C-alpha atoms as one frame of an Amber mdcrd trajectory, in Angstrom:
protein
  86.838 -38.578  -9.451  85.818 -37.188  -6.076  83.097 -34.531  -5.693  83.762
 -31.632  -3.406  80.960 -29.719  -1.684  81.416 -26.002  -1.163  79.349 -24.444
   1.663  78.847 -20.723   1.760  77.257 -18.883   4.686  74.826 -16.208   3.460
  73.987 -13.571   6.039  70.662 -11.765   5.730  71.023  -8.204   4.578  68.823
  -5.203   5.194  67.106  -5.707   1.872  66.086  -9.325   2.692  64.580  -8.510
   6.128  61.391  -6.426   5.709  61.241  -5.585   9.411  64.549  -3.769   9.281
  63.439  -1.366   6.572  62.330   2.101   7.660  58.556   2.158   7.557  58.320
  -1.627   7.152  55.677  -4.008   8.549  56.127  -5.416  12.036  53.638  -8.004
  13.149  54.638  -7.971  16.809  53.560  -4.373  17.389  50.457  -3.597  19.462
  48.847  -1.520  16.790  49.589  -3.774  13.844  51.131  -1.561  11.216  54.136
   0.467  12.291  55.893   2.876   9.987  58.363   5.671  10.231  55.724   7.815
  11.932  55.439   5.525  14.957  52.580   3.461  16.375  49.204   4.310  14.867
  47.152   1.722  16.679  46.915   3.490  20.031  45.589   6.875  18.955  41.947
   6.034  19.545  42.664   4.942  23.120  44.578   8.156  23.821  41.413  10.208
  23.263  39.763   8.873  26.393  36.838   7.158  24.654  34.160   8.464  22.343
  32.279  11.665  22.978  28.649  11.322  24.104  26.056  12.014  21.451  23.881
  15.090  21.652  20.810  13.083  20.717  20.528  11.853  24.317  19.897  15.359
  25.652  16.257  15.950  26.704  14.191  18.057  24.317  12.406  21.173  25.514
   9.425  20.586  23.220   7.831  17.570  21.620   7.424  18.018  17.877   4.793
  16.759  15.470   4.402  17.337  11.743   0.735  17.864  10.928   0.838  18.270
   7.139   3.316  18.392   4.253   2.254  19.659   0.840   3.925  20.249  -2.491
   3.314  23.607  -4.122   4.217  24.544  -7.677   4.664  28.024  -9.081   4.488
  28.463 -12.866   7.049  30.963 -14.133   8.331  31.978 -17.535  11.114  29.381
 -17.596   8.986  26.508 -16.306   7.739  25.395 -12.898   9.260  25.947  -9.457
   8.366  23.147  -7.059   8.614  23.716  -3.306   7.298  22.059  -0.139   5.337
  23.448   2.799   5.287  21.932   6.298   2.891  22.582   9.179   4.311  21.607
  12.578   3.083  21.789  16.185   5.282  21.780  19.304   4.488  21.568  23.030
   5.943  20.682  26.424   2.845  18.885  27.795   2.623  21.509  30.571   0.299
  24.026  28.951   2.783  25.527  26.497   2.368  25.016  22.752   3.159  26.616
  19.419   2.672  26.086  15.710   4.103  27.466  12.480   4.187  27.060   8.716
   7.457  26.671   6.773   8.316  26.569   3.076  11.511  25.430   1.331  12.823
  23.530  -1.655  13.251  20.317   0.364  11.027  18.682   2.984  13.649  18.626
   5.822  14.428  22.303   5.263  10.734  23.202   5.352  10.254  21.315   8.632
  13.339  22.977  10.122  12.078  26.448   9.201   8.659  25.703  10.676  10.168
  24.427  13.946  12.327  27.534  14.334   9.305  29.770  13.782   7.148  27.736
  16.193   9.709  28.086  19.010   9.576  31.872  18.628   5.765  31.975  18.842
   4.522  29.946  21.832   1.364  30.266  23.922   0.316  29.220  27.449  -2.994
  27.787  28.634  -4.110  26.616  32.083  -5.956  23.385  32.745  -8.247  22.550
  35.619  -8.807  19.303  37.487  -8.739  16.171  35.306  -6.426  18.001  32.868
  -9.259  19.527  30.889 -10.327  23.036  29.861 -12.372  25.309  32.109 -15.447
  25.867  29.928 -16.947  25.380  26.485 -15.469  27.523  23.741 -15.662  27.882
  19.957 -12.805  29.117  17.793 -13.081  30.374  14.243 -10.673  30.949  11.391
 -11.937  31.539   7.880 -14.589  28.962   7.069 -13.526  26.641   9.927 -15.126
  26.450  13.379 -13.712  24.299  16.196 -15.826  23.524  19.271 -14.149  22.403
  22.521 -15.923  21.110  25.616 -14.577  19.932  29.012 -14.641  16.199  29.701
 -14.414  14.124  32.922 -11.439  12.041  33.959 -10.850   8.977  31.799 -12.551
  10.334  28.681  -9.388  11.055  26.722  -9.050  13.416  23.776 -12.063  13.049
  21.495 -10.500  14.756  18.497  -8.669  13.969  15.317  -5.917  15.331  13.153
  -4.633  18.828  13.882  -6.907  19.385  16.917  -5.524  16.285  18.643  -1.947
  17.337  17.857  -2.297  20.703  19.615  -4.239  19.369  22.617  -1.907  16.410
  23.220   1.293  18.433  22.968  -0.177  21.191  25.153  -0.901  18.644  27.890
  -4.695  18.326  27.767  -5.873  14.780  28.522  -9.681  14.962  28.564 -11.742
  17.042  26.128 -14.503  16.798  23.538 -14.113  18.533  20.171 -15.930  18.982
  16.886 -14.834  20.627  13.633 -17.317  22.419  11.386 -16.769  23.839   7.916
 -13.486  23.730   6.025 -11.145  20.829   6.844  -7.905  22.468   5.731  -5.193
  21.595   8.253  -3.839  25.133   8.647  -7.361  26.507   9.192  -8.135  23.868
  11.822  -4.910  24.608  13.701  -5.565  28.344  13.720  -9.199  27.881  14.744
  -8.106  25.625  17.609  -5.586  28.240  18.685  -8.328  30.875  18.574 -10.510
  28.706  20.823  -7.710  28.089  23.342  -6.842  31.792  23.444 -10.439  32.554
  24.563 -10.218  30.324  27.633 -10.543  32.045  30.998  -9.363  30.911  34.401
 -11.766  29.239  36.805 -12.153  32.390  38.923 -12.845  34.578  35.889 -15.395
  32.096  34.565 -17.256  31.876  37.895 -17.216  35.668  38.200 -18.860  36.020
  34.776 -21.613  33.615  35.862 -22.104  35.404  39.212 -21.080  32.409  41.327
 -17.956  33.870  42.877
């Protein structure tokens, strides 16, 4: 008995070819996945590159956080905990400012203090060797801050809040000494009081009768 072979030609249909379906996968496309909406792989290139970050822009003031404290207020329902931040800003050209901010979170307190410091800035003038014109003593509460001119190469002989204000203001050579209370806010305000008493070189020589 002879066997007969029957050959049938099966043609691929639309259901067997995934590339012919609407919205199907096509590996030969430039963007990879191609659907009914068109090529999605080239959208990023159509934007002309990424936008430059704003972090690269130069800052008007240098910022420094002097102190951060946690404060708690006892109320009827319990305790309310908040944070205070003391910041100092300056442009290293004789302009400086400081402020105190309070908020429920540390970043918010620093942000509030920076905004307040930018609205309350002060200017001082330095003489040769980037130092102050004469000796001066500032006072705030129980804190006294003494400042004295220094020759070139001395540097800032100060610590903590006094150094923060002098460095950001642009002073490079000065002696300082703190007497009394060492609270950061008192030291900053006493230093500001001392800097606000500084006179120009002509005014200082006129007071001494040498002009």
